[in-house]
Coordinates of C-alpha atoms and ligand atoms in Angstrom, one line a residue:
M1 CA 70.4 77.9 83.4
E2 CA 67.7 77.6 80.3
T3 CA 69.9 76.8 77.3
A4 CA 69.1 76.2 73.8
S5 CA 67.8 72.8 72.7
N6 CA 66.4 71.0 69.6
G7 CA 67.9 73.8 67.7
T8 CA 65.8 76.3 69.1
P9 CA 67.3 79.6 70.6
A10 CA 66.7 80.0 74.3
S11 CA 65.1 83.5 74.4
Y12 CA 65.2 86.7 76.3
D13 CA 64.3 89.7 77.0
A14 CA 67.4 91.3 77.4
L15 CA 71.3 89.8 76.8
I16 CA 74.4 92.1 78.1
V17 CA 77.7 91.5 76.8
G18 CA 80.8 91.7 79.3
A19 CA 80.5 91.3 83.0
G20 CA 82.4 94.3 84.1
F21 CA 81.6 97.1 86.4
A22 CA 79.0 98.0 83.2
G23 CA 77.4 94.8 82.8
L24 CA 77.0 93.7 86.5
Y25 CA 74.7 97.0 87.4
Q26 CA 72.8 96.5 84.1
L27 CA 71.8 92.5 84.6
H28 CA 71.1 94.5 88.4
L29 CA 68.7 96.6 86.9
L30 CA 67.4 94.5 84.1
R31 CA 66.2 91.8 85.9
D32 CA 66.1 93.1 89.6
R33 CA 63.9 96.3 88.6
L34 CA 62.3 95.6 85.7
G35 CA 61.9 92.1 86.3
L36 CA 63.1 91.1 82.6
K37 CA 64.7 87.6 82.2
T38 CA 68.5 88.9 81.8
R39 CA 71.3 86.7 81.0
V40 CA 74.9 88.1 80.9
L41 CA 77.3 86.4 78.4
E42 CA 81.0 86.8 79.3
A43 CA 84.4 85.4 77.1
A44 CA 86.1 85.2 80.8
D45 CA 85.8 82.5 83.2
G46 CA 85.2 85.4 86.1
V47 CA 83.7 88.5 86.6
G48 CA 85.9 92.1 86.4
G49 CA 86.0 92.9 83.3
T50 CA 89.1 95.2 82.2
W51 CA 90.1 94.2 86.0
Y52 CA 89.7 90.4 85.2
W53 CA 92.6 90.9 82.1
N54 CA 95.0 93.2 83.3
R55 CA 96.9 91.6 85.6
Y56 CA 100.4 92.9 84.7
P57 CA 102.8 93.8 87.7
G58 CA 101.5 97.1 89.1
A59 CA 98.8 97.3 88.1
R60 CA 96.4 99.6 89.8
C61 CA 93.4 102.3 89.3
D62 CA 94.3 105.7 88.6
S63 CA 91.1 106.7 90.3
E64 CA 90.8 107.4 94.1
S65 CA 89.5 104.1 95.3
H66 CA 86.9 106.2 97.2
S67 CA 85.5 107.5 93.4
Y68 CA 86.1 103.8 92.1
R69 CA 82.8 101.7 93.1
Y70 CA 80.0 101.9 92.7
F71 CA 77.5 104.7 94.0
F72 CA 73.6 103.9 93.3
S73 CA 72.9 102.1 97.0
R74 CA 74.5 103.0 100.3
E75 CA 74.1 99.1 101.8
L76 CA 76.1 98.1 98.5
H77 CA 78.8 100.6 99.3
D78 CA 78.9 100.2 103.4
S79 CA 79.8 97.0 102.5
W80 CA 83.1 97.1 101.3
D81 CA 86.4 99.2 102.3
Y82 CA 89.1 99.3 99.8
S83 CA 92.6 99.5 101.6
E84 CA 94.7 101.9 99.7
R85 CA 94.2 105.7 98.2
Y86 CA 94.4 103.7 94.8
P87 CA 92.7 99.8 94.5
G88 CA 95.2 97.5 93.0
Q89 CA 93.7 95.5 89.9
E90 CA 92.9 91.9 92.4
E91 CA 91.5 94.4 95.4
I92 CA 89.1 95.6 92.1
R93 CA 88.5 92.3 91.0
A94 CA 87.5 91.4 94.4
Y95 CA 85.2 94.0 94.9
L96 CA 83.7 93.2 91.9
N97 CA 83.2 89.4 93.0
H98 CA 82.2 90.4 96.0
V99 CA 79.1 92.6 94.4
A100 CA 78.0 89.8 92.3
D101 CA 77.6 87.5 95.2
H102 CA 75.8 90.3 97.3
L103 CA 73.2 91.0 94.4
D104 CA 73.2 87.5 94.2
L105 CA 74.2 87.7 90.1
R106 CA 75.8 84.7 89.0
R107 CA 72.7 83.0 88.5
D108 CA 72.1 84.3 85.9
I109 CA 75.8 85.3 84.1
Q110 CA 77.4 82.7 81.6
L111 CA 81.0 82.4 81.9
E112 CA 83.5 81.6 79.1
T113 CA 80.8 82.1 76.6
R114 CA 82.8 85.0 73.2
V115 CA 79.6 86.1 71.6
A116 CA 80.6 86.0 67.7
A117 CA 78.1 87.9 65.6
A118 CA 74.5 89.2 66.5
A119 CA 71.9 90.2 64.1
F120 CA 68.8 91.4 64.2
D121 CA 65.2 90.3 63.0
E122 CA 63.2 93.3 61.0
K123 CA 60.0 90.3 61.3
T124 CA 60.4 90.3 65.2
N125 CA 62.2 93.1 65.8
L126 CA 64.3 90.3 68.1
W127 CA 68.1 90.1 68.1
T128 CA 69.6 86.4 67.3
V129 CA 73.3 86.4 69.3
T130 CA 75.0 83.9 68.4
T131 CA 78.4 82.5 70.4
K132 CA 81.5 81.3 69.3
A133 CA 81.2 77.8 70.5
G134 CA 77.8 77.8 68.1
E135 CA 75.2 78.9 71.0
R136 CA 72.1 80.8 69.9
L137 CA 70.6 83.1 72.1
T138 CA 68.0 85.6 71.3
C139 CA 66.3 88.9 73.1
R140 CA 64.3 91.8 72.5
W141 CA 66.9 94.3 73.9
L142 CA 70.6 93.9 73.4
I143 CA 73.3 95.9 75.3
T144 CA 77.3 95.7 75.1
A145 CA 79.2 96.6 78.3
V146 CA 82.7 95.2 76.7
G147 CA 84.5 98.3 77.7
C148 CA 86.3 101.1 76.2
L149 CA 89.8 99.1 76.1
S150 CA 89.3 95.7 76.1
S151 CA 91.2 94.7 72.4
A152 CA 94.4 94.2 73.1
N153 CA 96.7 95.4 70.3
V154 CA 99.6 93.9 69.9
P155 CA 102.0 95.4 67.4
D156 CA 102.5 93.7 64.0
I157 CA 106.1 93.7 64.4
P158 CA 108.4 91.0 61.7
G159 CA 109.2 87.9 63.1
L160 CA 108.0 87.9 66.7
E161 CA 106.6 84.1 65.7
T162 CA 111.0 83.5 65.7
F163 CA 111.4 84.5 69.5
K164 CA 112.8 82.1 71.6
G165 CA 111.9 83.3 74.7
E166 CA 108.7 84.5 75.9
W167 CA 106.2 87.5 75.3
R168 CA 103.3 88.6 76.8
H169 CA 100.9 91.6 75.8
T170 CA 100.0 93.4 79.9
G171 CA 96.0 93.3 78.6
R172 CA 96.3 89.5 78.1
W173 CA 98.4 88.9 81.4
P174 CA 98.5 85.2 82.3
H175 CA 96.7 84.1 85.9
E176 CA 100.1 82.5 87.0
G177 CA 102.0 85.4 86.6
V178 CA 105.4 86.0 85.0
D179 CA 109.1 85.2 86.4
F180 CA 110.9 88.0 85.8
A181 CA 114.0 86.8 88.1
G182 CA 117.3 86.6 86.8
K183 CA 115.9 87.2 82.8
R184 CA 116.7 89.9 80.3
V185 CA 112.9 92.1 79.6
G186 CA 112.3 94.0 77.1
Q187 CA 108.9 96.7 77.5
V188 CA 107.8 98.2 74.8
G189 CA 105.3 101.3 75.5
T190 CA 105.5 104.2 77.9
G191 CA 101.1 104.9 78.4
S192 CA 99.6 104.5 81.9
T193 CA 100.2 100.5 81.7
G194 CA 104.3 100.5 80.9
I195 CA 104.5 103.1 83.2
Q196 CA 102.9 101.3 86.1
A197 CA 104.5 98.0 85.0
A198 CA 108.2 99.4 84.6
P199 CA 108.6 99.5 88.1
V200 CA 107.3 96.4 89.6
I201 CA 109.6 94.4 86.4
A202 CA 112.8 96.0 87.7
E203 CA 112.3 94.7 91.2
T204 CA 113.4 91.6 90.1
A205 CA 114.5 91.1 86.2
K206 CA 118.2 90.7 85.8
T207 CA 118.0 93.9 83.2
L208 CA 115.0 95.7 81.8
T209 CA 115.2 97.1 78.7
V210 CA 112.6 100.2 78.1
F211 CA 111.7 100.9 74.2
Q212 CA 109.7 104.1 74.4
R213 CA 108.6 105.7 71.0
T214 CA 106.9 108.5 72.7
A215 CA 108.0 109.8 75.7
N216 CA 105.2 110.7 78.5
Y217 CA 104.6 112.7 81.0
S218 CA 103.7 111.1 84.6
V219 CA 102.6 112.8 88.2
P220 CA 103.7 110.7 91.4
A221 CA 100.4 108.8 92.2
R222 CA 101.5 109.1 96.2
N223 CA 99.4 105.6 96.8
H224 CA 99.1 104.8 100.5
P225 CA 96.9 102.1 102.4
L226 CA 94.0 104.0 104.2
S227 CA 93.8 104.4 107.9
P228 CA 91.0 103.3 109.8
E229 CA 89.7 106.3 110.1
R230 CA 90.2 107.7 106.7
K231 CA 88.0 104.6 105.6
R232 CA 85.3 105.1 108.2
E233 CA 85.4 108.9 107.4
L234 CA 84.9 108.2 103.5
T235 CA 81.9 105.9 104.2
E236 CA 80.2 108.8 106.2
R237 CA 81.1 111.4 103.6
F238 CA 79.3 108.6 100.7
E239 CA 76.6 111.2 100.0
E240 CA 79.2 113.9 99.5
I241 CA 81.8 111.9 97.6
R242 CA 78.5 110.3 95.1
D243 CA 77.3 114.6 95.1
L244 CA 80.5 115.8 94.0
V245 CA 81.6 112.9 91.5
R246 CA 78.6 113.5 89.9
S247 CA 78.4 117.4 89.6
T248 CA 82.4 117.3 88.6
P249 CA 82.6 117.4 84.4
N250 CA 85.5 114.5 84.7
A251 CA 83.5 112.6 87.7
H252 CA 86.4 112.8 89.6
P253 CA 86.0 113.2 93.5
F254 CA 88.0 117.1 93.3
R255 CA 86.8 120.3 91.5
I256 CA 89.3 121.4 88.7
S257 CA 90.2 125.2 89.9
A258 CA 88.8 128.2 87.8
D259 CA 92.0 130.1 87.9
K260 CA 94.3 130.0 85.2
A261 CA 97.5 129.5 84.4
A262 CA 97.8 132.2 81.6
E263 CA 97.6 135.0 84.4
Q264 CA 100.1 133.6 87.3
D265 CA 103.5 134.9 87.6
A266 CA 106.4 132.7 88.0
E267 CA 106.4 132.0 91.6
T268 CA 102.8 131.2 92.2
L269 CA 103.0 128.8 89.3
A270 CA 106.1 127.2 90.9
Q271 CA 104.1 127.0 94.1
R272 CA 100.7 125.8 93.0
Y273 CA 103.1 123.1 90.9
E274 CA 105.2 121.6 93.5
K275 CA 102.0 121.8 96.0
A276 CA 99.8 119.4 93.4
W277 CA 103.3 117.5 92.5
E278 CA 103.6 116.7 96.3
I279 CA 99.6 115.5 96.4
G280 CA 100.1 113.8 93.3
G281 CA 97.6 111.6 90.7
L282 CA 95.5 113.0 88.6
R283 CA 95.0 116.0 90.9
F284 CA 97.4 117.6 89.0
R285 CA 95.6 118.1 85.9
A286 CA 93.2 119.8 87.7
V287 CA 95.5 122.7 89.4
F288 CA 94.8 125.0 87.0
G289 CA 91.5 125.5 84.9
D290 CA 92.5 126.3 81.8
L291 CA 95.4 123.8 80.7
L292 CA 93.6 121.9 78.4
V293 CA 92.4 124.7 76.4
D294 CA 95.3 127.2 76.0
K295 CA 98.8 126.3 74.5
G296 CA 100.6 128.8 76.6
A297 CA 98.8 127.8 80.3
N298 CA 99.4 124.2 79.1
D299 CA 103.3 124.9 78.4
T300 CA 103.8 126.2 82.1
A301 CA 103.1 122.5 83.3
A302 CA 104.7 120.9 80.4
T303 CA 108.1 122.7 81.6
F304 CA 107.5 122.2 85.3
L305 CA 106.8 118.2 84.8
K306 CA 109.9 117.6 82.6
G307 CA 111.5 119.6 84.4
K308 CA 110.8 117.1 87.4
I309 CA 111.9 114.3 85.3
R310 CA 115.7 115.6 84.5
E311 CA 115.8 116.4 88.6
I312 CA 115.0 113.0 89.3
V313 CA 116.9 111.3 86.7
K314 CA 120.8 111.6 87.2
D315 CA 121.9 110.7 83.7
P316 CA 121.5 113.8 81.6
A317 CA 121.2 111.0 78.1
T318 CA 118.6 109.0 80.1
A319 CA 117.3 112.1 81.2
A320 CA 117.2 114.1 78.0
V321 CA 115.1 110.7 76.2
L322 CA 113.1 110.8 78.8
S323 CA 111.7 114.3 79.0
N324 CA 111.9 114.8 75.0
I325 CA 107.8 114.9 75.2
D326 CA 106.3 115.8 71.9
H327 CA 102.9 116.9 72.7
P328 CA 100.7 119.2 75.5
Y329 CA 100.5 117.9 79.4
A330 CA 97.3 115.9 79.7
A331 CA 96.6 115.7 75.5
K332 CA 97.4 112.0 75.8
R333 CA 96.0 110.2 79.0
P334 CA 98.0 111.4 81.3
P335 CA 99.8 108.8 83.8
I336 CA 100.4 108.7 87.3
D337 CA 103.3 106.5 88.9
T338 CA 105.1 104.6 91.9
N339 CA 108.8 105.1 91.3
Y340 CA 108.9 105.5 87.5
F341 CA 110.9 107.9 86.6
D342 CA 113.4 106.5 89.6
T343 CA 114.0 103.1 88.3
F344 CA 116.4 104.4 85.3
N345 CA 118.5 105.3 87.8
K346 CA 118.9 101.5 88.3
P347 CA 122.2 99.9 86.9
H348 CA 120.1 97.6 84.8
V349 CA 117.4 99.3 83.5
A350 CA 118.0 101.4 80.3
V351 CA 115.8 103.4 77.9
I352 CA 116.2 102.5 74.2
D353 CA 114.5 105.9 72.0
V354 CA 112.8 104.2 69.1
R355 CA 111.7 107.0 67.3
A356 CA 115.0 107.9 66.9
D357 CA 116.6 104.1 65.9
P358 CA 112.7 102.5 65.6
I359 CA 111.9 98.8 66.1
K360 CA 113.1 96.9 62.3
R361 CA 112.1 93.3 63.9
I362 CA 112.1 90.9 66.2
V363 CA 114.7 88.2 66.0
P364 CA 115.0 84.9 67.9
E365 CA 117.2 86.6 70.4
G366 CA 115.7 89.7 71.1
I367 CA 114.6 92.5 69.5
E368 CA 116.8 94.3 66.3
L369 CA 116.9 97.9 65.5
E370 CA 116.8 99.7 62.2
S371 CA 120.6 100.6 62.9
G372 CA 120.8 96.6 62.8
K373 CA 121.8 97.0 66.5
V374 CA 119.8 93.3 68.9
H375 CA 118.7 93.8 72.3
E376 CA 119.3 90.0 73.6
L377 CA 116.3 89.1 75.4
D378 CA 114.6 86.4 77.2
V379 CA 111.0 88.3 77.8
I380 CA 109.3 91.3 75.6
V381 CA 106.4 92.4 77.6
F382 CA 103.8 94.7 74.6
A383 CA 102.5 97.4 76.7
T384 CA 101.5 98.4 73.6
G385 CA 97.2 100.0 74.7
F386 CA 94.2 99.1 73.1
D387 CA 92.2 99.1 69.9
A388 CA 90.3 101.5 71.7
M389 CA 86.6 101.8 71.7
T390 CA 85.2 100.8 68.5
G391 CA 87.8 97.3 68.7
P392 CA 85.5 95.7 71.5
L393 CA 82.3 96.3 69.0
L394 CA 84.0 95.7 65.9
A395 CA 85.2 92.1 67.4
I396 CA 81.2 91.1 67.2
D397 CA 80.1 90.6 63.6
F398 CA 76.6 93.0 64.6
E399 CA 74.5 92.7 61.1
G400 CA 71.5 95.8 61.4
V401 CA 68.6 96.3 59.2
G402 CA 69.0 95.7 55.7
G403 CA 71.9 93.1 56.6
R404 CA 74.2 96.3 56.9
R405 CA 77.0 95.1 59.0
L406 CA 78.9 97.2 61.6
K407 CA 82.1 97.2 60.4
D408 CA 81.2 98.7 56.9
D409 CA 78.8 101.0 58.7
W410 CA 82.3 102.2 60.7
A411 CA 84.6 101.9 58.1
A412 CA 84.8 105.8 57.8
G413 CA 84.8 106.1 62.0
P414 CA 82.3 105.7 64.9
R415 CA 78.6 107.0 64.3
T416 CA 76.3 106.8 67.0
W417 CA 73.9 109.0 69.1
M418 CA 75.2 110.0 72.6
G419 CA 77.8 106.9 72.6
V420 CA 74.9 104.8 73.4
A421 CA 72.6 103.3 70.2
V422 CA 73.7 103.5 66.8
P423 CA 71.5 103.9 63.6
G424 CA 70.6 101.0 61.6
Y425 CA 70.7 98.5 64.9
P426 CA 67.3 98.9 66.7
N427 CA 67.1 98.0 70.3
L428 CA 70.8 97.7 70.9
F429 CA 72.2 99.8 73.5
T430 CA 76.2 100.3 73.8
V431 CA 77.5 101.3 77.4
T432 CA 80.5 103.9 76.8
G433 CA 80.3 103.6 73.7
P434 CA 82.6 106.0 70.9
G435 CA 81.0 109.7 71.7
S436 CA 80.5 108.5 75.5
P437 CA 82.4 110.7 78.2
S438 CA 83.5 107.0 79.2
V439 CA 87.7 107.5 79.0
L440 CA 87.8 111.0 79.6
A441 CA 86.2 110.6 83.1
N442 CA 86.5 108.4 85.8
M443 CA 84.8 105.7 84.3
I444 CA 82.0 104.5 87.3
V445 CA 80.2 107.4 86.4
P446 CA 79.9 107.4 83.5
I447 CA 78.9 103.5 83.3
E448 CA 76.3 104.3 86.0
Q449 CA 74.7 107.1 84.2
H450 CA 74.6 105.0 80.7
V451 CA 72.9 102.0 82.6
E452 CA 70.7 104.0 84.4
W453 CA 69.3 105.8 81.0
I454 CA 69.3 102.5 79.5
A455 CA 67.7 101.1 82.2
D456 CA 64.7 103.7 81.9
C457 CA 64.3 103.9 78.7
I458 CA 63.8 100.1 78.5
E459 CA 61.4 100.7 80.8
T460 CA 59.9 103.6 79.4
M461 CA 59.5 101.8 75.7
R462 CA 57.7 98.7 77.7
A463 CA 55.4 100.4 78.9
E464 CA 54.4 102.4 75.9
G465 CA 54.3 99.3 74.1
V466 CA 57.8 99.8 71.9
E467 CA 59.3 97.0 70.5
R468 CA 61.4 98.7 68.1
I469 CA 63.4 101.8 69.2
E470 CA 66.5 102.9 66.9
A471 CA 68.7 105.8 66.5
E472 CA 67.9 108.9 63.7
P473 CA 71.0 109.1 61.3
A474 CA 70.4 112.7 61.9
A475 CA 70.6 112.4 65.8
A476 CA 74.1 110.6 65.1
E477 CA 75.3 113.0 62.7
A478 CA 74.8 115.6 64.9
W479 CA 76.2 114.2 67.9
M480 CA 79.6 112.9 66.3
G481 CA 80.0 116.9 64.5
H482 CA 79.1 117.7 68.8
V483 CA 82.1 115.4 69.9
N484 CA 84.2 116.8 67.3
D485 CA 83.5 120.4 68.3
A486 CA 84.1 119.3 71.9
A487 CA 87.1 117.8 71.3
N488 CA 88.4 120.5 68.7
A489 CA 87.5 123.0 71.9
T490 CA 90.7 121.6 73.6
L491 CA 94.3 120.8 73.1
L492 CA 93.2 116.9 73.2
P493 CA 93.7 116.6 69.1
E494 CA 97.3 118.1 69.8
A495 CA 98.2 114.8 70.7
G496 CA 98.5 113.4 66.9
H497 CA 99.5 109.8 68.3
S498 CA 96.7 109.1 70.8
W499 CA 94.6 106.5 71.2
Y500 CA 91.7 108.5 71.6
L501 CA 92.2 109.6 67.9
G502 CA 93.0 105.7 66.9
A503 CA 96.2 106.7 66.2
N504 CA 97.8 103.6 67.7
V505 CA 96.4 101.2 65.1
P506 CA 97.4 100.8 62.1
G507 CA 95.0 101.8 59.0
K508 CA 92.3 102.8 62.1
P509 CA 90.6 105.9 60.9
R510 CA 91.7 108.9 62.9
V511 CA 88.0 109.9 64.5
F512 CA 88.4 112.1 67.9
M513 CA 86.1 109.4 69.7
P514 CA 85.4 109.9 73.5
Y515 CA 83.0 113.0 74.4
A516 CA 85.0 116.2 76.0
G517 CA 82.3 117.9 76.9
G518 CA 82.3 116.8 80.5
M519 CA 80.0 114.4 82.3
V520 CA 77.7 117.1 84.0
R521 CA 76.5 118.8 80.5
F522 CA 76.8 114.9 78.6
R523 CA 74.5 113.7 81.4
E524 CA 72.2 117.0 80.7
I525 CA 71.7 115.8 77.0
C526 CA 70.8 112.4 78.0
D527 CA 68.4 113.7 80.5
A528 CA 66.8 116.4 78.3
V529 CA 66.4 113.9 75.1
S530 CA 64.1 111.1 77.5
A531 CA 62.2 114.2 79.0
A532 CA 61.7 115.2 75.1
G533 CA 60.2 111.8 74.5
Y534 CA 63.5 110.1 73.6
A535 CA 64.5 113.0 70.7
G536 CA 66.3 111.5 67.7
F537 CA 64.9 107.8 68.1
A538 CA 62.5 106.7 65.8
R539 CA 60.2 104.4 67.8
N540 CA 58.3 101.1 66.5
R541 CA 59.2 102.0 62.8
P542 CA 62.6 102.1 61.2
A543 CA 64.4 105.2 61.1
D544 CA 64.0 108.3 58.8
P545 CA 67.4 109.1 56.5
E546 CA 65.3 112.6 56.1
A547 CA 64.9 113.4 59.6
A548 CA 66.1 116.7 61.1
P549 CA 68.6 116.3 63.9
P550 CA 67.0 116.6 67.3
E551 CA 65.8 120.2 68.8
V552 CA 66.5 119.2 72.2
L553 CA 70.6 118.9 70.8
T554 CA 70.9 122.0 69.3
A555 CA 69.2 124.0 71.5
M556 CA 71.6 122.2 74.5
V557 CA 75.2 122.4 72.1
G558 CA 74.1 126.0 69.9
G559 CA 75.0 126.3 66.9
A560 CA 78.1 127.2 64.7
E561 CA 78.8 129.8 67.9
T562 CA 82.7 129.9 68.3
G563 CA 85.6 131.3 70.3
A564 CA 87.2 131.4 73.7
G565 CA 84.5 131.1 75.9
R566 CA 82.7 128.0 74.0
A567 CA 86.0 127.0 73.7
E568 CA 86.3 126.7 77.4
A569 CA 83.1 125.5 78.1
L570 CA 83.2 123.2 75.9
A571 CA 86.4 122.0 77.4
Q572 CA 85.2 122.2 80.9
G573 CA 85.3 117.8 80.9
I574 CA 88.7 117.6 81.0
Ligands
N01_601 O1 97.9 102.1 76.4 P1 98.7 103.4 75.7 P2 98.6 101.9 78.0 N1 106.7 100.4 69.0 O2 98.1 103.1 73.8 C1 103.6 102.2 72.3 C2 94.0 102.5 81.1 N2 94.8 102.6 81.6 O3 97.6 100.4 77.8 O4 102.3 106.6 72.5 C3 106.3 100.9 69.7 O5 98.7 104.8 75.7 C4 102.9 103.6 72.4 O6 104.4 104.7 71.5 P3 103.0 105.7 71.2 C5 93.9 104.3 80.4 O7 92.7 105.0 79.9 C6 94.2 102.3 82.9 O8 99.2 102.4 78.8 O9 101.7 105.0 70.2 N3 105.8 101.6 70.9 C7 102.4 103.7 73.6 O10 104.0 104.2 74.1 C8 95.3 104.9 79.0 O11 95.6 105.6 78.2 C9 95.1 102.3 84.0 O12 104.2 106.2 69.6 C10 104.8 101.4 70.1 C11 102.3 102.5 74.2 O13 102.7 101.6 73.5 C12 94.4 103.2 78.8 O14 94.3 102.0 79.6 C13 96.3 102.1 83.8 C14 104.2 100.1 69.7 C15 100.5 102.1 74.4 O15 100.6 103.4 75.4 C16 95.9 102.7 77.3 O16 97.0 102.4 78.4 C17 97.1 101.4 82.9 C18 105.3 99.6 68.3 N4 105.2 99.5 67.5 C19 96.4 102.1 81.6 N5 102.5 100.1 69.7 C20 94.8 102.9 85.4 O17 93.7 103.5 85.6 C21 102.3 101.0 70.6 N6 103.3 101.8 71.5 C22 94.8 101.4 86.0

């Protein structure tokens, strides 16, 4: 590999930050299809992105394995089999290592390289990227593939530094694992991660105490090994599965029913929910089409799921704490589990309601609550989530035109054009940035779509001699307005403590960040924008603060039209 020498930054056509699903595919397209001199900069010492870092007990993907893989190449597809209905962390990491080898990507990936800053030079239209180690590299095109959930959120609880035991965050889990045998373990957090981790931690811990602030729904995953016949069938049906995930709003390999819960009688509801519970997984969400737009409809699912908790958990007081859920089903990302609620039937497992008696501080012996009660612990596991979507981008000090800083520009919330471009930061592309469907969809599908759209855009700019492309401010304004409308047409904002809104990080602006209008609609909008000559982008000139929002967007998302029909259409992504 080339390195900087004599103080002159090494120069590239394109630099990509991150070697997860997005970064690997972006490298392949830019290097192997466009012929660009490209390098990936990755903080970790291996590829895998989120699947490199999240090695906590029970880490497994909630998307089914036949949909959680690249679809751009039949040959690549046929070179790999997953072994279970849902792929585990180790297996996904092995898959991504396989991809890196299969496509000969490693020679252009620079590991153990954390990007600290990036500055755009208006004279040359080049970015200069500075790594934490002080290396400088320049490029024309800068692509962030940093993931949505990669900045660990360790809560600022006073006294953590005094704790005598060991503490860990699930998103920064040590490679050698954590030995819970004979230990008193406290777990803070009951999101998707905590719900996966608790049953596995309980297998070896002496005691497990789960500190729950917000009770959560969960549906059994019903994971199982895939038989050789099933694997063969999934390989043979590649095209069908690919077309299905690309044609459904949430990019999962199943369709959302058009039936409405609100129109069913009690018996039908019970039958349909019971069947969906038996099938398990995120498919539960798709059993009726109105669950996320109609509170009455949602209540029927919520009542069923709370009833299941009370059925499974034997101790009524424990069941009451676990089922005391304050938000509509799936308004927060719905977890799926393996034996989560049943774990609380074990005599050495307990749940503590820290909304009723909040965590006051951490003391050398463990966790102290406001009531003065101290839970003595040897290990604390923080399953407390991430500074989602904006966190990984703001961890880089981006300097755009005229010395502007991204952290200032986004002080009141992120501003992007379609989640992929930011006004004031030319030639920067953000794969699954804020305003993209990303986390509301099966991530692989938006990732492939963004990466391909970005490669097509760069290819077109090069063919047309464009050295600078920048989102117009009005396009970003209009887009964020549409992102907001799409969220407000659903019940999603009703979970006021959700990370979709940034509410889990104290001081973070409350802005609904992912695009809830659906992956199908999103793809159509992106395609229309490029077909219209990259509408909403200034090319070879500074952005125009007076420019109108792109007509193509206004035409596709409508004006001030409101009402149930529009709400339902906007909510098709859920
Ligand atoms: O994080 P979360 P996560 N005191 O933010 C609690 C993806 N994922 O890591 O709700 C006490 O959802 C917090 O409580 P509250 C998936 O998209 C995917 O679980 O803020 N508690 C909550 O219970 C998911 O949504 C997969 O009141 C505190 C928990 O910690 C996303 O990652 C698997 C606290 C955090 O839940 C994030 O999930 C796992 C405090 N100070 C995750 N601070 C797969 O598909 C926070 N909490 C594999």
